[in-house]
Amino acid sequence: MAERDAEREAERGAKREREPEGAREGALLGRLRAMERAVGEIGTTLDGTTTCRELAAFTARHLRATAAVDLLTEPGTAPRRAARASPPEPARSPESAELSGRPEPPEPEPAGHTDRSVAGSAGAPTAPAAPDAHRLSVPLAVHEEEPLGTVTLIRTGGGPFSADEVALARYAARLAARHLGHARRLAAAEDAALHLQRALVAEPGRPHPNLEIAGGYLPAGPRALVGGDWFETVRLHFGRSLLVVGDVMGHGLDAAVDMNAYRTALREVAATDLPPHRVLRHLDSVVAEDGARRPATVLLVRVDPARGTATFASAGHLPPAVFGADGSAELVDLPVGPPLGTGVGGYEPTTRPLRPGDTLLLFTDGLVERRGEDIDDSLARLAALRLPPDCGPDQVVDQVLHRLGAHGAEDDVAVLAARIRARPPQ
């Protein structure tokens, strides 16, 4: 096999020496133009599957061969076929196509882990899959990095791969490998950030046992980074609990850092057992003195199960909803102060009774807001929901997220539902 490869390489070298200088310059110019096209056609997105498809389409079109891209997953496992493309058919009529009887190119078999010295030494095709087929396999790797997979090309009914074509295939594979590496590192970073965000919003403080709660958090899209949405519960004296939902303006890690700072400060202030509007007033003054913090909208609800009441205070946040035992919903009418961090203050409390079976729903704007829709219409859609009777907090969260299509929302969604636990009969 090695002798055959050496003979082919020697034949190519001799052929290059016999080529006229003009023809060689034309071949080099064509190769450079193809490389320029590769830069524009491969790696147009941060999605690894799309990059593999672009690589297969490019090599199939420019090298006139059936291309297959196989990715290595776990060590010791078989490669996974990520993309396949066939060369474009030459312009000919259906009649001539039928008369030609030219067979379809064979399907390239998934290549295993190719030894770098073999794949990188001669660059010649491996053993052909058919008498008139020529096969070329190059690694998906950047220089000395570990290969991510293999690109396999099979050409039937034509000549063998030239040295320029081998070089173009290797260049395209290296280019795709670089983009695949970036995409994998970005996906790993986003996955870690998303787990961090979920950990932050999924572990609120524990309320008193006399209150049932349920929460939910949905990131905006599969590649969403951490954001500023959160919910929280704080246990107060005399069996009361403080419910909190907030949204720091902006997205990304900076918003998440500010969100965590707001949560920490709120826990400390709420521990003093101040009424909700005074908690907001204190937080607003503290944040306003720190110019580095982003503004945030926050809604506080202090629930008193013994008296069956809830006291609300809002800092620029959307009003909560109350779902009755019959499944109907209504929005709580309450005064809205400015967002935290403005230093303006002016927060007012509102108290209303909670009937047996009532479930409070606090949420961030991503639950209801939709592009091009007035916010009043968005809130009216929530208020028009009618859930099955006697839904508990868990069911309310699930039903609302599903019916409002929150899983496809353009912004992060955080929701917190709470209901006074019914006392067992004496």
Short mmCIF file of C-alpha atoms in Angstrom, two decimals:
data_model
loop_
_atom_site.label_atom_id
_atom_site.label_comp_id
_atom_site.label_asym_id
_atom_site.label_seq_id
_atom_site.Cartn_x
_atom_site.Cartn_y
_atom_site.Cartn_z
CA MET A 1 0.00 0.00 0.00
CA ALA A 2 2.78 2.43 0.94
CA GLU A 3 4.66 1.60 -2.27
CA ARG A 4 1.53 2.27 -4.35
CA ASP A 5 1.03 5.64 -2.62
CA ALA A 6 4.67 6.55 -3.23
CA GLU A 7 4.35 5.64 -6.91
CA ARG A 8 1.23 7.79 -7.26
CA GLU A 9 2.93 10.75 -5.58
CA ALA A 10 5.93 10.35 -7.85
CA GLU A 11 3.65 10.30 -10.88
CA ARG A 12 1.97 13.49 -9.67
CA GLY A 13 5.35 15.18 -9.19
CA ALA A 14 6.48 14.19 -12.66
CA LYS A 15 3.21 15.43 -14.11
CA ARG A 16 3.58 18.78 -12.34
CA GLU A 17 7.07 19.16 -13.82
CA ARG A 18 5.68 18.57 -17.34
CA GLU A 19 2.83 21.08 -16.88
CA PRO A 20 3.23 24.43 -18.66
CA GLU A 21 3.92 27.35 -16.34
CA GLY A 22 0.66 29.08 -17.34
CA ALA A 23 -1.43 26.02 -16.57
CA ARG A 24 0.20 25.67 -13.15
CA GLU A 25 -0.45 29.32 -12.33
CA GLY A 26 -4.08 28.88 -13.36
CA ALA A 27 -4.43 25.86 -11.09
CA LEU A 28 -2.95 27.76 -8.14
CA LEU A 29 -5.26 30.71 -8.80
CA GLY A 30 -8.26 28.38 -8.88
CA ARG A 31 -7.16 26.81 -5.62
CA LEU A 32 -6.84 30.22 -3.94
CA ARG A 33 -10.30 31.22 -5.13
CA ALA A 34 -11.76 27.98 -3.77
CA MET A 35 -10.10 28.65 -0.41
CA GLU A 36 -11.66 32.12 -0.34
CA ARG A 37 -15.06 30.57 -0.98
CA ALA A 38 -14.45 28.07 1.81
CA VAL A 39 -13.94 30.90 4.29
CA GLY A 40 -17.30 32.37 3.33
CA GLU A 41 -19.24 29.11 3.08
CA ILE A 42 -17.99 27.03 6.03
CA GLY A 43 -18.72 28.05 9.62
CA THR A 44 -21.42 30.65 8.94
CA THR A 45 -23.12 29.81 12.26
CA LEU A 46 -22.14 28.62 15.73
CA ASP A 47 -24.02 25.34 15.22
CA GLY A 48 -21.81 22.30 14.77
CA THR A 49 -24.31 20.36 12.65
CA THR A 50 -24.67 23.27 10.25
CA THR A 51 -20.88 23.52 9.94
CA CYS A 52 -20.65 19.82 9.04
CA ARG A 53 -23.34 20.22 6.38
CA GLU A 54 -21.54 23.24 4.94
CA LEU A 55 -18.28 21.30 4.83
CA ALA A 56 -19.88 18.34 3.07
CA ALA A 57 -21.63 20.59 0.53
CA PHE A 58 -18.46 22.57 -0.20
CA THR A 59 -16.19 19.57 -0.74
CA ALA A 60 -18.82 17.70 -2.80
CA ARG A 61 -19.29 20.69 -5.09
CA HIS A 62 -15.66 21.76 -5.53
CA LEU A 63 -14.08 18.29 -5.60
CA ARG A 64 -16.86 16.56 -7.60
CA ALA A 65 -17.17 13.71 -5.13
CA THR A 66 -19.61 12.26 -2.64
CA ALA A 67 -18.67 13.72 0.73
CA ALA A 68 -19.39 12.38 4.20
CA VAL A 69 -18.49 13.98 7.53
CA ASP A 70 -18.19 11.66 10.53
CA LEU A 71 -17.71 13.00 14.04
CA LEU A 72 -16.05 11.21 16.92
CA THR A 73 -18.22 11.20 20.04
CA GLU A 74 -16.79 9.16 22.90
CA PRO A 75 -13.47 7.28 22.89
CA GLY A 76 -13.93 3.70 21.80
CA THR A 77 -17.30 4.32 20.12
CA ALA A 78 -18.12 4.33 16.42
CA PRO A 79 -18.10 7.69 14.61
CA ARG A 80 -21.43 9.44 14.05
CA ARG A 81 -22.46 10.45 10.53
CA ALA A 82 -23.06 14.21 10.78
CA ALA A 83 -23.53 15.19 7.15
CA ARG A 84 -23.45 13.85 3.59
CA ALA A 85 -23.57 15.58 0.22
CA SER A 86 -23.46 14.45 -3.40
CA PRO A 87 -21.71 16.28 -6.22
CA PRO A 88 -23.92 18.41 -8.50
CA GLU A 89 -25.08 16.61 -11.60
CA PRO A 90 -23.72 17.96 -14.91
CA ALA A 91 -26.25 19.77 -17.08
CA ARG A 92 -27.86 17.10 -19.25
CA SER A 93 -31.32 16.04 -20.29
CA PRO A 94 -33.28 13.26 -18.57
CA GLU A 95 -32.95 11.21 -21.75
CA SER A 96 -29.18 11.43 -21.76
CA ALA A 97 -29.10 10.65 -18.07
CA GLU A 98 -31.08 7.47 -18.66
CA LEU A 99 -28.91 6.47 -21.59
CA SER A 100 -25.67 7.08 -19.75
CA GLY A 101 -26.47 4.53 -17.09
CA ARG A 102 -23.95 6.19 -14.76
CA PRO A 103 -24.28 4.63 -11.30
CA GLU A 104 -24.77 6.61 -8.09
CA PRO A 105 -21.56 7.23 -6.12
CA PRO A 106 -21.18 4.70 -3.33
CA GLU A 107 -22.05 5.78 0.22
CA PRO A 108 -18.80 6.48 2.09
CA GLU A 109 -18.43 4.21 5.07
CA PRO A 110 -17.90 5.98 8.42
CA ALA A 111 -14.18 6.25 8.99
CA GLY A 112 -12.72 5.26 12.32
CA HIS A 113 -9.97 7.07 14.16
CA THR A 114 -7.37 7.62 11.43
CA ASP A 115 -3.76 7.64 12.43
CA ARG A 116 -2.44 11.18 11.89
CA SER A 117 0.81 10.01 10.31
CA VAL A 118 -1.04 8.00 7.68
CA ALA A 119 -3.66 10.67 6.97
CA GLY A 120 -1.16 13.49 6.85
CA SER A 121 1.81 11.95 5.05
CA ALA A 122 0.89 11.33 1.44
CA GLY A 123 -2.68 12.57 1.27
CA ALA A 124 -3.45 10.02 -1.43
CA PRO A 125 -6.73 8.16 -1.68
CA THR A 126 -7.11 4.98 0.30
CA ALA A 127 -8.20 1.74 -1.31
CA PRO A 128 -11.09 2.49 -3.72
CA ALA A 129 -14.56 1.26 -2.89
CA ALA A 130 -15.21 0.26 -6.55
CA PRO A 131 -13.02 -0.43 -9.59
CA ASP A 132 -13.50 3.10 -10.97
CA ALA A 133 -13.80 4.87 -7.59
CA HIS A 134 -11.20 7.01 -5.91
CA ARG A 135 -11.34 7.56 -2.18
CA LEU A 136 -9.83 10.32 -0.05
CA SER A 137 -10.04 10.58 3.75
CA VAL A 138 -8.72 13.59 5.69
CA PRO A 139 -8.94 14.30 9.43
CA LEU A 140 -11.09 17.02 10.95
CA ALA A 141 -8.23 18.55 12.90
CA VAL A 142 -6.21 21.74 13.25
CA HIS A 143 -2.49 21.01 13.02
CA GLU A 144 -1.51 18.89 16.06
CA GLU A 145 -4.86 19.02 17.85
CA GLU A 146 -6.83 15.84 18.45
CA PRO A 147 -9.04 15.04 15.42
CA LEU A 148 -12.75 15.73 15.84
CA GLY A 149 -13.68 13.32 13.07
CA THR A 150 -13.05 12.52 9.43
CA VAL A 151 -14.07 13.80 6.00
CA THR A 152 -14.37 11.03 3.42
CA LEU A 153 -14.64 11.72 -0.32
CA ILE A 154 -15.42 9.16 -3.03
CA ARG A 155 -15.23 10.02 -6.73
CA THR A 156 -16.49 7.62 -9.39
CA GLY A 157 -16.06 7.80 -13.13
CA GLY A 158 -13.31 10.40 -12.99
CA GLY A 159 -9.62 10.75 -12.41
CA PRO A 160 -7.88 10.48 -9.05
CA PHE A 161 -7.66 13.43 -6.68
CA SER A 162 -4.93 15.84 -7.68
CA ALA A 163 -2.46 17.35 -5.25
CA ASP A 164 -4.33 20.69 -5.39
CA GLU A 165 -7.62 18.93 -4.63
CA VAL A 166 -6.08 17.10 -1.68
CA ALA A 167 -4.73 20.39 -0.37
CA LEU A 168 -8.15 22.04 -0.75
CA ALA A 169 -9.85 19.16 1.09
CA ARG A 170 -7.37 19.43 3.96
CA TYR A 171 -7.80 23.21 4.13
CA ALA A 172 -11.60 22.93 4.25
CA ALA A 173 -11.39 20.23 6.93
CA ARG A 174 -9.03 22.35 9.07
CA LEU A 175 -11.31 25.37 8.67
CA ALA A 176 -14.37 23.36 9.72
CA ALA A 177 -12.47 21.82 12.65
CA ARG A 178 -11.60 25.29 13.93
CA HIS A 179 -15.25 26.37 13.79
CA LEU A 180 -16.39 23.11 15.40
CA GLY A 181 -13.93 23.64 18.24
CA HIS A 182 -15.25 27.18 18.81
CA ALA A 183 -18.85 25.94 18.74
CA ARG A 184 -18.14 23.18 21.26
CA ARG A 185 -16.34 25.52 23.64
CA LEU A 186 -19.15 28.07 23.38
CA ALA A 187 -21.77 25.37 23.99
CA ALA A 188 -19.89 24.17 27.08
CA ALA A 189 -19.65 27.73 28.45
CA GLU A 190 -23.34 28.39 27.80
CA ASP A 191 -24.30 25.10 29.42
CA ALA A 192 -22.32 25.96 32.55
CA ALA A 193 -23.84 29.45 32.65
CA LEU A 194 -27.35 28.06 32.24
CA HIS A 195 -26.82 25.59 35.08
CA LEU A 196 -25.61 28.49 37.23
CA GLN A 197 -28.71 30.52 36.43
CA ARG A 198 -31.02 27.60 37.16
CA ALA A 199 -29.26 26.97 40.44
CA LEU A 200 -29.76 30.60 41.42
CA VAL A 201 -33.47 30.72 40.64
CA ALA A 202 -34.31 27.16 41.66
CA GLU A 203 -33.25 27.50 45.29
CA PRO A 204 -35.40 30.17 46.93
CA GLY A 205 -35.60 30.43 50.69
CA ARG A 206 -38.06 28.20 52.50
CA PRO A 207 -41.37 29.78 53.46
CA HIS A 208 -43.41 28.75 56.48
CA PRO A 209 -45.13 25.35 56.21
CA ASN A 210 -48.49 27.16 56.10
CA LEU A 211 -47.74 28.23 52.51
CA GLU A 212 -47.56 26.07 49.37
CA ILE A 213 -45.23 27.39 46.67
CA ALA A 214 -44.04 26.39 43.20
CA GLY A 215 -41.64 28.14 40.86
CA GLY A 216 -40.38 27.86 37.33
CA TYR A 217 -37.67 29.34 35.17
CA LEU A 218 -37.37 29.18 31.38
CA PRO A 219 -34.37 30.63 29.51
CA ALA A 220 -34.97 32.48 26.27
CA GLY A 221 -33.95 29.86 23.70
CA PRO A 222 -31.63 26.86 23.77
CA ARG A 223 -28.51 29.05 23.73
CA ALA A 224 -29.63 31.57 26.32
CA LEU A 225 -27.02 32.82 28.73
CA VAL A 226 -27.61 33.75 32.33
CA GLY A 227 -29.92 36.69 32.93
CA GLY A 228 -31.44 38.89 35.58
CA ASP A 229 -34.79 37.16 36.26
CA TRP A 230 -35.29 35.58 39.67
CA PHE A 231 -37.81 34.69 42.36
CA GLU A 232 -37.39 34.34 46.10
CA THR A 233 -39.25 33.56 49.33
CA VAL A 234 -38.25 34.87 52.76
CA ARG A 235 -39.60 33.52 56.05
CA LEU A 236 -40.80 36.30 58.37
CA HIS A 237 -42.03 36.42 61.96
CA PHE A 238 -45.50 35.32 63.11
CA GLY A 239 -45.96 32.75 60.32
CA ARG A 240 -45.74 35.27 57.49
CA SER A 241 -43.73 34.89 54.28
CA LEU A 242 -42.39 37.41 51.77
CA LEU A 243 -42.70 36.47 48.09
CA VAL A 244 -40.37 38.17 45.62
CA VAL A 245 -39.99 38.23 41.85
CA GLY A 246 -37.58 40.53 40.05
CA ASP A 247 -35.98 41.34 36.74
CA VAL A 248 -32.67 43.13 36.36
CA MET A 249 -32.51 45.09 33.13
CA GLY A 250 -30.31 43.53 30.48
CA HIS A 251 -28.97 40.04 29.87
CA GLY A 252 -25.81 38.07 30.32
CA LEU A 253 -23.41 37.56 33.15
CA ASP A 254 -23.44 41.21 34.30
CA ALA A 255 -27.21 41.10 34.79
CA ALA A 256 -26.89 37.81 36.69
CA VAL A 257 -24.24 39.29 39.00
CA ASP A 258 -26.49 42.27 39.77
CA MET A 259 -29.43 39.92 40.26
CA ASN A 260 -27.53 37.98 42.89
CA ALA A 261 -26.58 41.24 44.62
CA TYR A 262 -30.24 42.29 44.71
CA ARG A 263 -31.24 38.94 46.19
CA THR A 264 -28.61 39.14 48.90
CA ALA A 265 -29.52 42.71 49.86
CA LEU A 266 -33.23 41.93 49.85
CA ARG A 267 -32.78 39.00 52.23
CA GLU A 268 -30.91 41.21 54.67
CA VAL A 269 -33.46 44.03 54.53
CA ALA A 270 -36.46 41.69 54.67
CA ALA A 271 -35.06 40.07 57.83
CA THR A 272 -35.81 43.36 59.66
CA ASP A 273 -39.54 42.63 59.10
CA LEU A 274 -40.24 45.98 57.45
CA PRO A 275 -43.45 46.28 55.39
CA PRO A 276 -42.96 45.60 51.66
CA HIS A 277 -43.04 49.24 50.53
CA ARG A 278 -40.37 50.21 53.06
CA VAL A 279 -38.21 47.28 51.97
CA LEU A 280 -38.34 48.66 48.43
CA ARG A 281 -37.59 52.18 49.66
CA HIS A 282 -34.50 50.97 51.53
CA LEU A 283 -33.28 48.88 48.60
CA ASP A 284 -33.77 51.78 46.19
CA SER A 285 -31.63 54.11 48.28
CA VAL A 286 -28.88 51.51 48.68
CA VAL A 287 -28.74 50.68 44.97
CA ALA A 288 -28.92 54.32 43.91
CA GLU A 289 -25.72 55.00 45.85
CA ASP A 290 -23.96 52.26 43.86
CA GLY A 291 -23.80 53.56 40.31
CA ALA A 292 -22.46 50.25 39.02
CA ARG A 293 -25.73 48.38 39.64
CA ARG A 294 -28.33 48.07 36.91
CA PRO A 295 -31.92 49.12 37.63
CA ALA A 296 -34.37 46.33 38.39
CA THR A 297 -38.10 45.86 38.62
CA VAL A 298 -39.25 44.02 41.75
CA LEU A 299 -42.60 42.89 43.15
CA LEU A 300 -42.97 42.05 46.86
CA VAL A 301 -45.93 40.25 48.41
CA ARG A 302 -46.15 39.64 52.15
CA VAL A 303 -48.57 36.80 52.83
CA ASP A 304 -50.18 36.50 56.27
CA PRO A 305 -51.92 33.09 56.39
CA ALA A 306 -53.31 33.69 59.89
CA ARG A 307 -55.25 36.74 58.70
CA GLY A 308 -55.78 35.54 55.14
CA THR A 309 -54.29 38.69 53.59
CA ALA A 310 -51.56 39.68 51.14
CA THR A 311 -49.79 43.05 51.07
CA PHE A 312 -48.24 44.12 47.75
CA ALA A 313 -45.60 46.68 46.75
CA SER A 314 -44.25 47.14 43.23
CA ALA A 315 -41.11 48.80 41.89
CA GLY A 316 -41.92 49.11 38.21
CA HIS A 317 -43.03 45.48 37.95
CA LEU A 318 -46.06 43.96 36.23
CA PRO A 319 -49.03 43.19 38.52
CA PRO A 320 -49.54 39.66 39.83
CA ALA A 321 -52.55 37.49 39.09
CA VAL A 322 -54.81 35.63 41.50
CA PHE A 323 -56.40 32.36 40.37
CA GLY A 324 -59.52 31.47 42.31
CA ALA A 325 -60.60 28.01 43.35
CA ASP A 326 -62.89 27.91 40.29
CA GLY A 327 -59.93 28.45 37.94
CA SER A 328 -60.73 32.05 36.99
CA ALA A 329 -58.03 34.72 37.04
CA GLU A 330 -57.86 38.39 37.89
CA LEU A 331 -55.02 40.91 37.95
CA VAL A 332 -54.27 42.70 41.20
CA ASP A 333 -54.75 46.45 40.86
CA LEU A 334 -51.89 48.12 42.71
CA PRO A 335 -49.84 51.35 42.46
CA VAL A 336 -46.52 50.98 40.64
CA GLY A 337 -43.43 52.86 41.76
CA PRO A 338 -40.23 53.44 39.77
CA PRO A 339 -37.69 50.62 39.28
CA LEU A 340 -35.06 50.13 41.96
CA GLY A 341 -31.86 52.06 41.46
CA THR A 342 -33.43 55.36 40.40
CA GLY A 343 -33.35 56.88 43.89
CA VAL A 344 -36.80 58.40 43.38
CA GLY A 345 -38.71 56.20 45.85
CA GLY A 346 -42.47 56.63 46.14
CA TYR A 347 -43.58 53.05 46.82
CA GLU A 348 -47.04 52.41 48.24
CA PRO A 349 -48.56 49.25 49.75
CA THR A 350 -51.83 47.56 48.80
CA THR A 351 -53.53 44.88 50.92
CA ARG A 352 -56.25 42.50 49.79
CA PRO A 353 -57.77 39.33 51.23
CA LEU A 354 -56.90 35.85 50.00
CA ARG A 355 -59.86 33.55 49.83
CA PRO A 356 -59.52 29.82 50.53
CA GLY A 357 -58.17 28.16 47.39
CA ASP A 358 -56.74 31.39 45.90
CA THR A 359 -53.34 31.01 44.23
CA LEU A 360 -51.07 33.99 43.74
CA LEU A 361 -48.97 34.10 40.57
CA LEU A 362 -45.95 36.40 40.37
CA PHE A 363 -44.04 36.53 37.08
CA THR A 364 -41.51 38.45 34.99
CA ASP A 365 -42.47 40.18 31.76
CA GLY A 366 -41.16 37.36 29.56
CA LEU A 367 -44.26 35.33 30.46
CA VAL A 368 -46.72 37.68 28.77
CA GLU A 369 -44.85 40.15 26.56
CA ARG A 370 -44.77 39.43 22.83
CA ARG A 371 -43.11 41.41 20.06
CA GLY A 372 -45.42 44.03 18.55
CA GLU A 373 -48.18 43.51 21.14
CA ASP A 374 -49.39 46.14 23.59
CA ILE A 375 -48.66 45.18 27.20
CA ASP A 376 -52.29 45.70 28.17
CA ASP A 377 -53.33 43.11 25.59
CA SER A 378 -50.65 40.75 26.91
CA LEU A 379 -51.94 41.06 30.48
CA ALA A 380 -55.53 40.68 29.29
CA ARG A 381 -54.58 37.35 27.70
CA LEU A 382 -53.32 36.14 31.07
CA ALA A 383 -56.42 37.37 32.89
CA ALA A 384 -58.64 35.56 30.37
CA LEU A 385 -57.19 32.16 31.25
CA ARG A 386 -59.48 29.71 32.97
CA LEU A 387 -57.74 26.79 34.62
CA PRO A 388 -59.26 23.56 35.94
CA PRO A 389 -60.86 24.04 39.37
CA ASP A 390 -58.80 23.55 42.53
CA CYS A 391 -55.39 23.80 40.81
CA GLY A 392 -52.50 23.93 43.25
CA PRO A 393 -49.37 26.05 42.73
CA ASP A 394 -47.60 23.35 40.70
CA GLN A 395 -50.55 22.94 38.35
CA VAL A 396 -50.98 26.71 38.00
CA VAL A 397 -47.34 27.14 36.97
CA ASP A 398 -47.50 24.29 34.45
CA GLN A 399 -50.82 25.40 32.97
CA VAL A 400 -49.88 29.06 32.61
CA LEU A 401 -46.48 28.32 31.03
CA HIS A 402 -48.11 25.95 28.56
CA ARG A 403 -51.14 28.05 27.61
CA LEU A 404 -49.19 31.26 27.14
CA GLY A 405 -46.51 29.54 25.05
CA ALA A 406 -43.76 30.55 27.44
CA HIS A 407 -41.43 27.82 26.17
CA GLY A 408 -41.04 29.87 22.97
CA ALA A 409 -40.78 33.28 24.66
CA GLU A 410 -38.21 35.79 23.44
CA ASP A 411 -37.17 36.71 27.00
CA ASP A 412 -36.36 34.78 30.15
CA VAL A 413 -39.40 33.73 32.20
CA ALA A 414 -39.51 33.40 35.99
CA VAL A 415 -42.77 32.55 37.78
CA LEU A 416 -43.66 31.96 41.42
CA ALA A 417 -47.02 30.62 42.59
CA ALA A 418 -48.19 30.44 46.22
CA ARG A 419 -51.32 29.34 48.07
CA ILE A 420 -52.22 29.34 51.75
CA ARG A 421 -52.20 25.75 52.91
CA ALA A 422 -55.60 24.60 54.06
CA ARG A 423 -55.77 23.78 57.74
CA PRO A 424 -56.80 20.22 58.58
CA PRO A 425 -60.16 19.95 60.30
CA GLN A 426 -59.94 20.00 64.10
#
